[in-house]
Every structure is written in C-alpha cells, then in structure tokens.
Short mmCIF file of C-alpha atoms in Angstrom, two decimals:
data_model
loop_
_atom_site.label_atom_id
_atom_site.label_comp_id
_atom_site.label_asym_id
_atom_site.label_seq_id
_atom_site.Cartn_x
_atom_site.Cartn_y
_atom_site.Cartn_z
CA UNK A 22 12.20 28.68 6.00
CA UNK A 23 8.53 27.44 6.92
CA UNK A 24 7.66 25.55 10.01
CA UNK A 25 6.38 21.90 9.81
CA UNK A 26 4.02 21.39 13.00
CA UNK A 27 2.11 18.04 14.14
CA UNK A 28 -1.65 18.80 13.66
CA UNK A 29 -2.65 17.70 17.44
CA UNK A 30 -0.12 19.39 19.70
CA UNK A 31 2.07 21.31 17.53
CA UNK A 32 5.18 20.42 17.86
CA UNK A 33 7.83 21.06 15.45
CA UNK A 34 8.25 18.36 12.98
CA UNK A 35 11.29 20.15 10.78
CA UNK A 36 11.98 23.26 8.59
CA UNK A 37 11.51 23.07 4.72
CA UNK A 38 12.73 25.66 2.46
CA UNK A 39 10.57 28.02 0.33
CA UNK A 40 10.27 29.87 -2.79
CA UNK A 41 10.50 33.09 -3.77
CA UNK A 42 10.00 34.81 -7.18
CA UNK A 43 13.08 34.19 -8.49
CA UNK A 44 12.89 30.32 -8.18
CA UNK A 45 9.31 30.14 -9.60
CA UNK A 46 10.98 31.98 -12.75
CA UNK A 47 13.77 29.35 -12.66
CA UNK A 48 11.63 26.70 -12.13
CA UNK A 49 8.64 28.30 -15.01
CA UNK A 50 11.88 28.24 -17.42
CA UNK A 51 12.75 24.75 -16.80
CA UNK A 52 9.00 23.35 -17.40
CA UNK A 53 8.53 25.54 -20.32
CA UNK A 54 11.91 24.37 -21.95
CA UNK A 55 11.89 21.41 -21.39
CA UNK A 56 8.31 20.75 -22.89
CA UNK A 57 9.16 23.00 -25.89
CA UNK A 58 11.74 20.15 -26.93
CA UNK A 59 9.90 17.24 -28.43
CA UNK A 60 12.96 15.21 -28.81
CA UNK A 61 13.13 15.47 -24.77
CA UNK A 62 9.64 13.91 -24.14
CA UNK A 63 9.33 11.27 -22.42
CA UNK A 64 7.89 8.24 -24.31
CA UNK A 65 4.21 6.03 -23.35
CA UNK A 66 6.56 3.17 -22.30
CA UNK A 67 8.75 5.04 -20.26
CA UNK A 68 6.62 6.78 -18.21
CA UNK A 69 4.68 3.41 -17.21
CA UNK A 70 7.69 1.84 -16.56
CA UNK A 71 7.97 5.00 -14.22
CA UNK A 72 4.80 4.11 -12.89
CA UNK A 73 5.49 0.91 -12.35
CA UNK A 74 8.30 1.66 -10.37
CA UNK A 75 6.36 4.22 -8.15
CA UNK A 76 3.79 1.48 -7.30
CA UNK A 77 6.89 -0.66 -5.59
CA UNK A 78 8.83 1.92 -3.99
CA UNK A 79 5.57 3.50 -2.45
CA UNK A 80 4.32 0.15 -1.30
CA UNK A 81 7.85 -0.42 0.19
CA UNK A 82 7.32 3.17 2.33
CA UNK A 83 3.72 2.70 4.10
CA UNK A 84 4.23 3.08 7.42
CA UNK A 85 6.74 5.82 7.06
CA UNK A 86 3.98 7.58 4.91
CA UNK A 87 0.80 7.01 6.93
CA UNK A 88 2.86 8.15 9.88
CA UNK A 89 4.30 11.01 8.27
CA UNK A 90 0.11 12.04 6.98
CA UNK A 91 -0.85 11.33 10.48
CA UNK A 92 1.79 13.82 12.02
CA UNK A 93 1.53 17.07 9.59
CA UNK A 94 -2.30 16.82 8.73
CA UNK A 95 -3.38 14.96 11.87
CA UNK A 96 -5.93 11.95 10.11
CA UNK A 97 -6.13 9.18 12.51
CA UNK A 98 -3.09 6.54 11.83
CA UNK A 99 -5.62 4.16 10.38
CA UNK A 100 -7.24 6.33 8.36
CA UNK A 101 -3.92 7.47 7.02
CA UNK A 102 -2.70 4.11 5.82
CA UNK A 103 -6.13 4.03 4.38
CA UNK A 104 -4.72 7.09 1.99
CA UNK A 105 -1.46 5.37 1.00
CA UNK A 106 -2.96 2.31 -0.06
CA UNK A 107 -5.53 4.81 -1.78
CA UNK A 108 -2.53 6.94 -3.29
CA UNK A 109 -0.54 3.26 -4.41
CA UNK A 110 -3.75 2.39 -6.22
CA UNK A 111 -4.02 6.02 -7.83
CA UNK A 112 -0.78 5.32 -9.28
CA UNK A 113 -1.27 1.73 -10.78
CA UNK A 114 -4.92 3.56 -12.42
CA UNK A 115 -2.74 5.97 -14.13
CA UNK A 116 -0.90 2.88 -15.39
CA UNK A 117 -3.43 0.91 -16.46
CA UNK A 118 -5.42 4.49 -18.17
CA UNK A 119 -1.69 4.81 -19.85
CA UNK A 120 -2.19 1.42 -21.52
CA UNK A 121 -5.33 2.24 -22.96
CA UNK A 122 -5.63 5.93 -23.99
CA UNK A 123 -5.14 7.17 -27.36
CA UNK A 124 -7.19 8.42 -30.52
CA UNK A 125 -9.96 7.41 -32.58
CA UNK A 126 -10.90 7.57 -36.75
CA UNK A 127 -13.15 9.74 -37.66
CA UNK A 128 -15.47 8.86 -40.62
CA UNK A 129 -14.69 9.90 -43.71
CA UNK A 130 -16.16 9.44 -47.36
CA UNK A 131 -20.15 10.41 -46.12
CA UNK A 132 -20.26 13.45 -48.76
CA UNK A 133 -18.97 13.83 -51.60
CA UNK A 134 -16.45 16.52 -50.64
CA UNK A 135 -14.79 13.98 -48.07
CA UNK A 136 -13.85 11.32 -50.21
CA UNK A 137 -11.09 9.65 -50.51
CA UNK A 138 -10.06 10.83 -47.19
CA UNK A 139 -8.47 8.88 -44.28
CA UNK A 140 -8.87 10.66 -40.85
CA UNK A 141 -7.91 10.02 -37.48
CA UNK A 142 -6.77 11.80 -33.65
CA UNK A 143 -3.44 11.59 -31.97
CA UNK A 144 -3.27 12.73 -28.61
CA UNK A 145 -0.93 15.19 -27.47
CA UNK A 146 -0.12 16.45 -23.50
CA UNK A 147 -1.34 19.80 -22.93
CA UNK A 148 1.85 21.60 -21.79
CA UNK A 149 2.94 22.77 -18.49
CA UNK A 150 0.90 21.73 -15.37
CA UNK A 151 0.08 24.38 -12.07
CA UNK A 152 -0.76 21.93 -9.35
CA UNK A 153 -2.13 23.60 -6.39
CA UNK A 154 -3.34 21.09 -3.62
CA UNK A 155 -4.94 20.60 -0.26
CA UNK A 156 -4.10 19.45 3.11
CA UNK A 157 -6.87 17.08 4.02
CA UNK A 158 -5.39 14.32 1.92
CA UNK A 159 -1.52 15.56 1.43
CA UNK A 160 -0.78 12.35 0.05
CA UNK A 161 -3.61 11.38 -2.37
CA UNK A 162 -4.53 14.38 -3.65
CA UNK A 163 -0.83 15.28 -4.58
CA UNK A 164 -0.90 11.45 -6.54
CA UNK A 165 -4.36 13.06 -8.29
CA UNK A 166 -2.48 16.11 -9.76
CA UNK A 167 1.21 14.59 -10.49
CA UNK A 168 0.16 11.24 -11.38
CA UNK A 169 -2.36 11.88 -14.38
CA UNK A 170 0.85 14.85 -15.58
CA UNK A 171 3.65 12.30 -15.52
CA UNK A 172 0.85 9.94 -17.43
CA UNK A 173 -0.08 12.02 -19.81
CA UNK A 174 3.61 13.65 -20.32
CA UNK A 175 3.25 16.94 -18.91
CA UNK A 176 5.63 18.49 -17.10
CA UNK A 177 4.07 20.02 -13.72
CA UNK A 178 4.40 22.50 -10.87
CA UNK A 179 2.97 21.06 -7.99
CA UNK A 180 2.61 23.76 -4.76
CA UNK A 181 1.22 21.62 -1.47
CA UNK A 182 -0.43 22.70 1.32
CA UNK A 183 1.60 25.06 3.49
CA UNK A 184 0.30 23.29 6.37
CA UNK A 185 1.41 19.78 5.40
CA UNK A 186 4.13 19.67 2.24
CA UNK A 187 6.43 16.71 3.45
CA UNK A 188 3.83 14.14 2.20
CA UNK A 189 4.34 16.19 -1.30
CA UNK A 190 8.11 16.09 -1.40
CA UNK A 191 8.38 12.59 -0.10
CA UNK A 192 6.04 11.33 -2.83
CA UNK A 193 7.96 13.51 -5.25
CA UNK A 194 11.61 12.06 -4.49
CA UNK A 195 10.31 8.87 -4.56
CA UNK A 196 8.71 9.69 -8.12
CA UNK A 197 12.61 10.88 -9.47
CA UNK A 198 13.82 7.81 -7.90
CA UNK A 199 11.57 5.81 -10.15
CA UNK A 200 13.28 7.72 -12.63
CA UNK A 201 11.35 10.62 -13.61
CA UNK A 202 14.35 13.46 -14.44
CA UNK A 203 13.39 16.10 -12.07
CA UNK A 204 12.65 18.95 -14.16
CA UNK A 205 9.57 17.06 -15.16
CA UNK A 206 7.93 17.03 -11.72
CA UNK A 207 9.12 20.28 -9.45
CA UNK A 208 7.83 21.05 -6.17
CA UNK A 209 6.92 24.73 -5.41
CA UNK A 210 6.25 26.14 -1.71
CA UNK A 211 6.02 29.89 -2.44
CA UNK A 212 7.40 32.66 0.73
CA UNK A 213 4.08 34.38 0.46
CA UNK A 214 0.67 33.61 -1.14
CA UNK A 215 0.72 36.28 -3.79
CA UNK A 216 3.32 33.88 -5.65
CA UNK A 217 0.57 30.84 -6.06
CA UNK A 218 -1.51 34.03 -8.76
CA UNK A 219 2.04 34.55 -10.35
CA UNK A 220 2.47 30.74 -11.03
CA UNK A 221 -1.28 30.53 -11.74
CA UNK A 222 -1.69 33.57 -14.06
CA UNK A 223 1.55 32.91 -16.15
CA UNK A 224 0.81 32.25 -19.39
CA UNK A 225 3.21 29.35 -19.88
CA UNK A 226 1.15 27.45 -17.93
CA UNK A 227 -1.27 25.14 -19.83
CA UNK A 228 -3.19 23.88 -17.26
CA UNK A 229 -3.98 24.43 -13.49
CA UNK A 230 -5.27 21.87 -11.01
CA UNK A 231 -6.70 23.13 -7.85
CA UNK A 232 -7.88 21.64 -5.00
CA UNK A 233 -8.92 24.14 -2.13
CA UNK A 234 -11.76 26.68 -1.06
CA UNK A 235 -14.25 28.30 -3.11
CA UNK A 236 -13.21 31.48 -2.77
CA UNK A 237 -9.60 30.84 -3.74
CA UNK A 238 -10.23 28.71 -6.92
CA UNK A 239 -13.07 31.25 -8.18
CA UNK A 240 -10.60 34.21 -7.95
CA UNK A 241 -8.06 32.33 -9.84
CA UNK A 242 -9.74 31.29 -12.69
CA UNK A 243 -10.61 34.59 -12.66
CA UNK A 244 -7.15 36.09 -13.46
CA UNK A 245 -6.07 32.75 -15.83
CA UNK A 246 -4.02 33.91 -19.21
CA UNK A 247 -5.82 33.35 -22.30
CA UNK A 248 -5.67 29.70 -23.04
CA UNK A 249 -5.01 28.55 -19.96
CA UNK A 250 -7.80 25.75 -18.89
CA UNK A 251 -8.74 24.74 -14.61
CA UNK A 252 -10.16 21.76 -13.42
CA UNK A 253 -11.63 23.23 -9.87
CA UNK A 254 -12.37 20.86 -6.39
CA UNK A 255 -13.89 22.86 -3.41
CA UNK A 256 -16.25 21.65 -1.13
CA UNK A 257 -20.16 22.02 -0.28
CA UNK A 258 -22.80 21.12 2.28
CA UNK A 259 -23.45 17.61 1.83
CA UNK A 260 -26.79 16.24 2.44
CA UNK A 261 -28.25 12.64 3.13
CA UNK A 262 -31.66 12.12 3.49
CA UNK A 263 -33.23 9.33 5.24
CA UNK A 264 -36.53 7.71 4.17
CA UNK A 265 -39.37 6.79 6.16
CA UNK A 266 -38.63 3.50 4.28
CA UNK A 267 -34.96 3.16 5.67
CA UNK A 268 -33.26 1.02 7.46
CA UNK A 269 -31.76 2.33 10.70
CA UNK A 270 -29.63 -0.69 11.36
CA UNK A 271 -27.88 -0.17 8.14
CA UNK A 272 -27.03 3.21 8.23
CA UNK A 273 -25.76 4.61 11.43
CA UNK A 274 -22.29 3.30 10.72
CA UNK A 275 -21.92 4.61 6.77
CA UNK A 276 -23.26 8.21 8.65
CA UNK A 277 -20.90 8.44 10.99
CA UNK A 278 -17.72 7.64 9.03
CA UNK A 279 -19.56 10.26 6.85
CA UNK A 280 -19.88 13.24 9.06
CA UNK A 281 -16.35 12.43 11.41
CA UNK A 282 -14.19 11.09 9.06
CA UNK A 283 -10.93 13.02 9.46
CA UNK A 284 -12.80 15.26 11.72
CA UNK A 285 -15.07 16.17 9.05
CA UNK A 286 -12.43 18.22 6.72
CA UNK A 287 -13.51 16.67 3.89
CA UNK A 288 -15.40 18.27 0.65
CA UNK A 289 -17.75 15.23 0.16
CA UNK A 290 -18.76 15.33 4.19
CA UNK A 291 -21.55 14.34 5.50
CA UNK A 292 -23.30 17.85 7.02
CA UNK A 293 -26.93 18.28 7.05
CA UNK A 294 -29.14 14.65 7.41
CA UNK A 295 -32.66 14.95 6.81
CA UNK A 296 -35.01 12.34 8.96
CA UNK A 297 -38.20 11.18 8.48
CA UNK A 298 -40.23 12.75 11.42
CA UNK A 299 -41.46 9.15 11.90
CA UNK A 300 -37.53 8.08 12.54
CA UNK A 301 -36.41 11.03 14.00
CA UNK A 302 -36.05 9.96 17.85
CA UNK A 303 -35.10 6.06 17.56
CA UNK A 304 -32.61 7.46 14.78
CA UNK A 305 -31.26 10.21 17.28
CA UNK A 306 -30.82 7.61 20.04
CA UNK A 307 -28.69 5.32 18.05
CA UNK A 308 -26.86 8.00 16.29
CA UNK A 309 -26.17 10.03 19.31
CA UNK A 310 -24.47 6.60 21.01
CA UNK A 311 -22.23 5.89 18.04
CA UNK A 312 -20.90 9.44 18.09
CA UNK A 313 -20.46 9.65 22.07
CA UNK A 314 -18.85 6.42 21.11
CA UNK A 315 -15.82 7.76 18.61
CA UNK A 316 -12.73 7.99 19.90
CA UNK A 317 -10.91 11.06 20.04
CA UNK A 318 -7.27 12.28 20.52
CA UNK A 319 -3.77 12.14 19.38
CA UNK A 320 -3.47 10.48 15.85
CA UNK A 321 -0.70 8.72 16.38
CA UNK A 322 -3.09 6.25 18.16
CA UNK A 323 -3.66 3.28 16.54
CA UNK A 324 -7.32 3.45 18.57
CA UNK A 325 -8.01 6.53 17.28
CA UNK A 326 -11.12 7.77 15.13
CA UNK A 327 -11.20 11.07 14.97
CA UNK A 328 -7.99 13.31 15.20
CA UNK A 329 -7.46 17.43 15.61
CA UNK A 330 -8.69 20.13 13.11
CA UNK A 331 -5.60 20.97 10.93
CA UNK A 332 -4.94 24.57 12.93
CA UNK A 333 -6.29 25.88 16.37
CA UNK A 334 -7.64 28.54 14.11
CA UNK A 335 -9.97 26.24 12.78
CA UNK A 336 -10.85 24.71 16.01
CA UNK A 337 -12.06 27.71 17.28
CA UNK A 338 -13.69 28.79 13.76
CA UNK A 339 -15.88 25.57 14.97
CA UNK A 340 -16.45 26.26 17.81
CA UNK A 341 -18.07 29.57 17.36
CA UNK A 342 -19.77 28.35 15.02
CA UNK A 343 -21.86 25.71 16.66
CA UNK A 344 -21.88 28.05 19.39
CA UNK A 345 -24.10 30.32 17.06
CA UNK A 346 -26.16 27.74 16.32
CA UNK A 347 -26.99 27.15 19.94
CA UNK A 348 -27.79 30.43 20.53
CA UNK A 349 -30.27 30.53 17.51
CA UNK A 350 -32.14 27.78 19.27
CA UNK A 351 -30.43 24.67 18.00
CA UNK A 352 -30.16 21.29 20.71
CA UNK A 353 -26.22 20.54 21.31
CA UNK A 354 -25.53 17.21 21.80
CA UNK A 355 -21.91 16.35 22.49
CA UNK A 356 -19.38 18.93 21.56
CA UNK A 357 -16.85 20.72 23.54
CA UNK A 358 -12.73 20.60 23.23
CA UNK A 359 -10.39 18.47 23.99
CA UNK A 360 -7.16 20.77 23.56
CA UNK A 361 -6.83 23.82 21.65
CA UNK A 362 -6.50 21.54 18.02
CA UNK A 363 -9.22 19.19 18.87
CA UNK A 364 -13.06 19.75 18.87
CA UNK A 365 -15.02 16.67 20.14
CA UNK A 366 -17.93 15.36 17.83
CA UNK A 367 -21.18 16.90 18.27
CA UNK A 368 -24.68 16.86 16.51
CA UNK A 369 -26.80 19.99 16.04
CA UNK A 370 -30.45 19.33 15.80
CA UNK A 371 -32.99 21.58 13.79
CA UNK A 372 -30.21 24.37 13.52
CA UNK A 373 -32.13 27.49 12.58
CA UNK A 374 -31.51 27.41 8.28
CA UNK A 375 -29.93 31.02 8.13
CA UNK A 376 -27.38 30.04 10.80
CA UNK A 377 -23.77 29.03 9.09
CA UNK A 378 -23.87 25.74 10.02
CA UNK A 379 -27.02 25.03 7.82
CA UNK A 380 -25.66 27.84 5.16
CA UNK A 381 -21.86 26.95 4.90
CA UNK A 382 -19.57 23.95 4.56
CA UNK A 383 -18.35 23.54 8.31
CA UNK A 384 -15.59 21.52 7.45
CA UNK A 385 -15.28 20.21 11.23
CA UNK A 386 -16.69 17.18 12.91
CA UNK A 387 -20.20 18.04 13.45
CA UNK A 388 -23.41 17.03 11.90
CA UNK A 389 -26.61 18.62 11.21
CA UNK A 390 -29.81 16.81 11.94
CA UNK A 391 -32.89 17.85 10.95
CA UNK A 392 -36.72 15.96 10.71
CA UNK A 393 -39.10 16.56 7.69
CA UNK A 394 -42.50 14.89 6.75
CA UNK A 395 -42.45 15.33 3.31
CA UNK A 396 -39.69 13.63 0.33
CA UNK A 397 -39.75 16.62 -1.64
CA UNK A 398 -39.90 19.18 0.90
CA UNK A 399 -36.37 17.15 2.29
CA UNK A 400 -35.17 17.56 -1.85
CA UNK A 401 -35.74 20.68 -1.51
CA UNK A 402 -34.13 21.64 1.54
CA UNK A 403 -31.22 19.81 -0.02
CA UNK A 404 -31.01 21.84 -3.00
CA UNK A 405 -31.23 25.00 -1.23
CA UNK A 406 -27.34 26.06 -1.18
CA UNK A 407 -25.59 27.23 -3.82
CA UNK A 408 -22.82 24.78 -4.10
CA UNK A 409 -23.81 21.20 -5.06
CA UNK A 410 -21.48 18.22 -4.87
CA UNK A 411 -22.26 14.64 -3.38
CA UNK A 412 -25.46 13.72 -1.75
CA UNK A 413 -27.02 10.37 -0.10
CA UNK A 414 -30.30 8.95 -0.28
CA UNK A 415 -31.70 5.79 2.79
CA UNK A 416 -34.35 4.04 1.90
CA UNK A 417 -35.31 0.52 0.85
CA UNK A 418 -37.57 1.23 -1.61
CA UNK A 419 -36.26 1.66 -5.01
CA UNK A 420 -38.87 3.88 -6.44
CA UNK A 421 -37.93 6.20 -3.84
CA UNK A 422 -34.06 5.63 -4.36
CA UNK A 423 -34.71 6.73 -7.76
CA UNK A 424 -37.06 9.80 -7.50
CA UNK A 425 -34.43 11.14 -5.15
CA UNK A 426 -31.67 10.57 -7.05
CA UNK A 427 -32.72 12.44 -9.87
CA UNK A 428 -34.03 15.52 -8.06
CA UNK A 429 -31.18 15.80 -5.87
CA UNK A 430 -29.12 18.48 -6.94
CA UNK A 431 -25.58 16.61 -7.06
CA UNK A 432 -22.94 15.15 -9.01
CA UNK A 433 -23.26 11.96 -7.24
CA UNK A 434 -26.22 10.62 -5.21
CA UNK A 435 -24.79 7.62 -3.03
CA UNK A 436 -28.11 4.87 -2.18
CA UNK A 437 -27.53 3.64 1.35
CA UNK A 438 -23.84 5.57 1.64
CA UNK A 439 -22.46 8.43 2.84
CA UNK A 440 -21.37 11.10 0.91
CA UNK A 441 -18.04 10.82 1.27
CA UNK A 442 -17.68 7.73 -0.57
CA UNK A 443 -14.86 8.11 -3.64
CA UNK A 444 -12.82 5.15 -5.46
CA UNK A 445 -9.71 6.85 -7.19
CA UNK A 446 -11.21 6.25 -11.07
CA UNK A 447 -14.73 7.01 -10.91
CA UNK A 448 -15.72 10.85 -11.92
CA UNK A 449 -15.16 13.50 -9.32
CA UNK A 450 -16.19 17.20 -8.97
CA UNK A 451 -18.73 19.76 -7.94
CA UNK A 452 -21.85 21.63 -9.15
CA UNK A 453 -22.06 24.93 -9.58
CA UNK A 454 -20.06 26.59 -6.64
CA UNK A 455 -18.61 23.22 -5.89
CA UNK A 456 -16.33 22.97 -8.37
CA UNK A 457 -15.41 23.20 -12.35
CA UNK A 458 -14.67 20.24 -14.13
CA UNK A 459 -14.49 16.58 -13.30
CA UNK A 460 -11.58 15.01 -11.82
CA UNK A 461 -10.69 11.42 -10.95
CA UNK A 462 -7.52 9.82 -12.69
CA UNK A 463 -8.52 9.18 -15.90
CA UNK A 464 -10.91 12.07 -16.00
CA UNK A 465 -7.53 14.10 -15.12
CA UNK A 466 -5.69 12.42 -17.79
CA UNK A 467 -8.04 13.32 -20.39
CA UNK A 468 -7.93 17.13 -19.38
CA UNK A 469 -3.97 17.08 -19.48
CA UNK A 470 -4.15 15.69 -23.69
CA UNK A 471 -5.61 17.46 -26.69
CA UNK A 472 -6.45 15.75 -29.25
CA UNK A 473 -5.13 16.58 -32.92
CA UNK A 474 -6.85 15.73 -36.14
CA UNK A 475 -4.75 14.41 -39.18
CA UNK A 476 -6.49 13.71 -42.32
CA UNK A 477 -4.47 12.04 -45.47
CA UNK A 478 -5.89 12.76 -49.24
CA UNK A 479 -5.39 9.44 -50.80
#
C-alpha cells in the first residue's frame, strides 16, 4: 500500500494500492488485446459522446476536485479550481479536435506514371499508450495524456505521480462512468520505480507520454523498444527580460504570478528576470512589496497564494540552495520557512551565474533578478543554459518586442507575460534539454494517429 499525505502538514489523506510486476503484465495483456481486435474499437462517435459525458460529470465534481488537488499536491484552493476548470476545458478541446481530424487527398495524375490514380490518408490510433505524469498539475496534466488517447482511440497506461495519484483515479472513474470500458483507460502505480522502465521499455507499447525531470525522460527514451515514439515535457530556467522601454506598472503583477505560482513548481516558471540597469531599483521596490505581499500557508485557505513545496525534501533542497547563493555574494530579500513543507517567497539579486540558482531550474518560489545595460548582452544571458523552453520579453516598443523574440532561444516568447502562460490547445514543449516533441491537445492527438495512404487504380 502507498501513503497519500497533504502537501502542507502531512497528514494522512488514505492508502491506495499499488502494482507490482505481475499486474503491469495483466494490465500490458489487456491493452495489447484489446487494441489487436479491430472489431472492439471504439468508434469517432462514441468516444465524443464519451467526452461529452466527461465534460458534465467533471463540471458536476469541482469543488470535490480542487479540494482534493489542493490537499495531495498542495496548490492554493484557488489556484486549484483554476486547474479543474482548465482540465473541463481540456476535455471539451479533445471534443471539438475529434470533430475535425481526419485525412487529406493527395494529388495524383502530375506524371505520367500516376495517372489515373485516386489517393488519399485515413488516420489510424497508434496503439497502446505509456502515460507517465507529474504532480504539479495531478489533474490537468493526467486530462493531457488520457484525453488526446481516448480521442484518438488508443488504449493507455496512465502511471501518476506517487506523490499525488487520487486526482488520477478520480478523473479516471469518472472517465468509465462516462462509459469508457475500463480496459481502455487503466491506471498503473508501480511498488517500486524500476517498474515505470518495464512499462516504458515494453515493446507493446506504441507510444509514451512523459511529463517529469530531465534526467528521467532522457534515460527513458534512451532504453525505448524499436518503434516505440516519446513526446517529452521537463522543465528549464525561464527568463523574462525587461526593457528600458517597459512599463513597470504593467508588469509586476504578470511577474509575480510568474515566479510564485504554485510555489514556483512549474516548468514554464518565471526564474531569472533581466532589468534594465536604468529600472533596476524603482523595479526592485515595487517588486519586492508585491512579494512581501503574497500570502503564504495552508492551501486549504481560500486567502491563500502561495502553498508548500510538494515534500520537505524539496523544501530544504531550496533552501540550501538560495543559501548557496547568499554565500556566493547574492542580496536575500525575503526568504526563510514557514514549517518544514513551506519556504516563504524570496528574490535573489545578481546571484553569482555559476551558482545553481542561475544554472538550474529551482523549481521553488524564488526569483532571480539581475540588471544589464545592454539588449543583447540580456539575450544572451538568456540563452546561456542548455535547456530552452518559454521566455518573456517587457517593453513597449515593438521593434524591440520583435528583435527579442526572435533571438530568444525558446519555444514561446510571451510580450508583456510571464512565462508561465499556457491555454490547453496552443503548442507546448521544450528546446533542446527541455523537452522532445510538442504537446498541447491537439498536438497530442496528432502524435497518438498515423496516417495510412490508400491509392485506387481506376
């Protein structure tokens, strides 16, 4: 059995059950049977109607969901019912996607050798899903990796975070009681971590979504069976540079929902800014007041803005680390803890670059503030990591808007937003260490077909 805790004081929410290697094999037979019989797949208008269904009996369950986000991953309650409505909306994208995917004709009769030819593509799902998702969102994500499956009529495997699974298996019942049959969306918490390479490696497995560190989704695409395609989502170091063109009254607020949203565990969050020497102090000022400002506790509290770090582990990971920066001459303002799971908001100034908060994705609620005089010299400071994901540009100017945003090294370059900013459809993923492949619903979808080519000789 596994332990549920709440994130902020660690109380015992329940026991689930796990797996061990014997019920991956059962449940590896069941996905891989079940897709080899075409007369068993589910048809376009029964998984919408599916869908459909989903979108009600979700929308019927917020406040049991937000709460039950807010109590195993610790997001502030109003941040959490942020994520259902998020994960609601995922679901009616996949629907709406549904209605309009499908093939195309390809030309025929432009040479000689291809007349009389008729050609077009069919799509076709891609076989048996490996989900393997994060804690940060336990509800969202989970809809990213299922939802696009079910869409696209793949059966999937979907292994949540060990740290917060009952926002998995609550959105998974409530997915069979839309009337999905089971077997086509199982839930897998494995008794030790070695089982995640088993389910990942197998070569019945079509496809494997992770969500999760670097390190983790690197290694397993590195031990994938031939075949076998990954759509990777880790995180980075994300930047935001503000012009000496910006303005100050406009951007405070998207910065610090940025860099302390959810305590800063987020992949997108905001971690290094780069000022304009010229703004530097009156920026500090009115930064520095909004942070002292958040307010901090138990997320449970409707009040509450910023919540605990998902394990004391990772509080005191934190900790040391902007400890280290201190010590390598960096200014502290704010900081400290306010139990063993909670680390108040802080901002490290001019952080010394080799220390690991300049080097390495904190994933904790501090920022990183450092001045520059220069626009490129800020670009390149930027670009200096080797993971690239989403990045911000301030300024009013849209010359400057546009210079930046095509020298940034990103995915995504927000103008006058943080970088955490995401809507549910639009394309998703990292740059080189940052990820492999683009997610986002549709983009997901796409992955989880393949198209086929029939051509008729008339």
């Amino acid at each position: 059995m596994k332990q549920v805790v709440q994130a902020f004081d660690r109380a015992l929410i329940c026991e689930v059950p796990v797996d061990d290697a014997d019920a991956l094999e059962r449940k590896l037979v069941t996905a891989t049977t079940l897709f080899a019989d075409r007369a068993a797949r589910l048809k376009p208008h029964q998984r919408l109607a599916i869908l459909q269904r989903l979108e009600g009996l979700m929308d019927a369950q917020r406040d049991f969901l937000s709460r039950q986000i807010a109590r195993e991953g610790g997001k502030p309650l109003a941040d959490a019912k942020v994520e259902v409505t998020r994960a609601i909306d995922g679901v009616r994208c996949a629907a709406a996607a549904l209605r309009t995917s499908g093939g195309q004709e390809i030309p025929m009769g432009l040479t000689a050798a291809s007349s009389d030819r008729r050609a077009f593509t069919i799509q076709e799902p891609i076989g048996v899903v490996a989900g393997i998702s994060a804690f940060n969102h336990p509800l969202n994500l989970i809809v990213h990796q299922v939802v696009p499956a079910v869409a696209a009529g793949c059966p999937i495997i979907i292994k949540p975070a060990s740290s917060t699974p009952l926002s998995c298996f609550s959105f998974v019942n409530l997915l069979h009681e839309a009337g999905l049959p089971p077997e086509w969306c199982q839930t897998f918490l494995p008794a030790s971590s070695d089982l995640a390479e088993v389910l990942v490696s197998d070569r019945r497995v079509a496809f494997v979504s992770f969500i999760g560190s670097g390190k983790v989704g690197w290694r397993l695409r590195s031990i994938l069976a031939p075949g076998t395609r990954i759509a990777l989502e880790h995180g980075g170091s994300a930047p935001a540079i503000i012009d000496q063109a910006a303005n100050l009254d406009r951007l405070i607020e998207p910065l610090v929902k940025g860099g302390y949203y959810h305590a800063g565990q987020v992949c997108v969050s905001t971690q290094r800014i780069y000022v304009h020497q010229d703004l530097k102090t009156e920026f500090l000022k009115r930064f520095t007041a909004r942070v002292a400002a958040l307010k901090v506790g138990d997320p449970l509290n409707e009040e509450t803005e910023v919540g605990p770090m998902i394990t004391p582990a990772e509080a005191d990971r934190v900790t040391e680390w902007i400890d280290e920066a201190v010590g390598g001459g960096a200014e502290l303002i704010g900081g400290g803890r306010l139990s063993h799971t909670t680390v108040v908001p802080s901002i490290l100034v001019n952080p010394s670059v080799d220390s690991k908060v300049s080097t390495q994705e904190v994933f904790g609620p501090t920022t990183c503030v450092y001045s520059y005089a220069d626009l490129d010299q800020a670009i390149e400071a930027a670009n200096s990591l080797p993971f690239a994901f989403q990045a911000s540009i301030f300024t009013e100017h849209l010359r400057t808007a546009l210079y930046a945003s095509e020298r940034l090294d990103a995915s995504t370059v927000m103008i006058n937003d943080h970088t955490a900013f995401r809507t549910d459809w639009m394309p998703f993923g990292g740059r080189r260490e940052s990820g492999y492949g683009i997610g986002g619903i549709p983009y997901t979808m796409r992955d989880l077909t393949q198209e086929k080519l029939i051509v008729f000789r008339s």
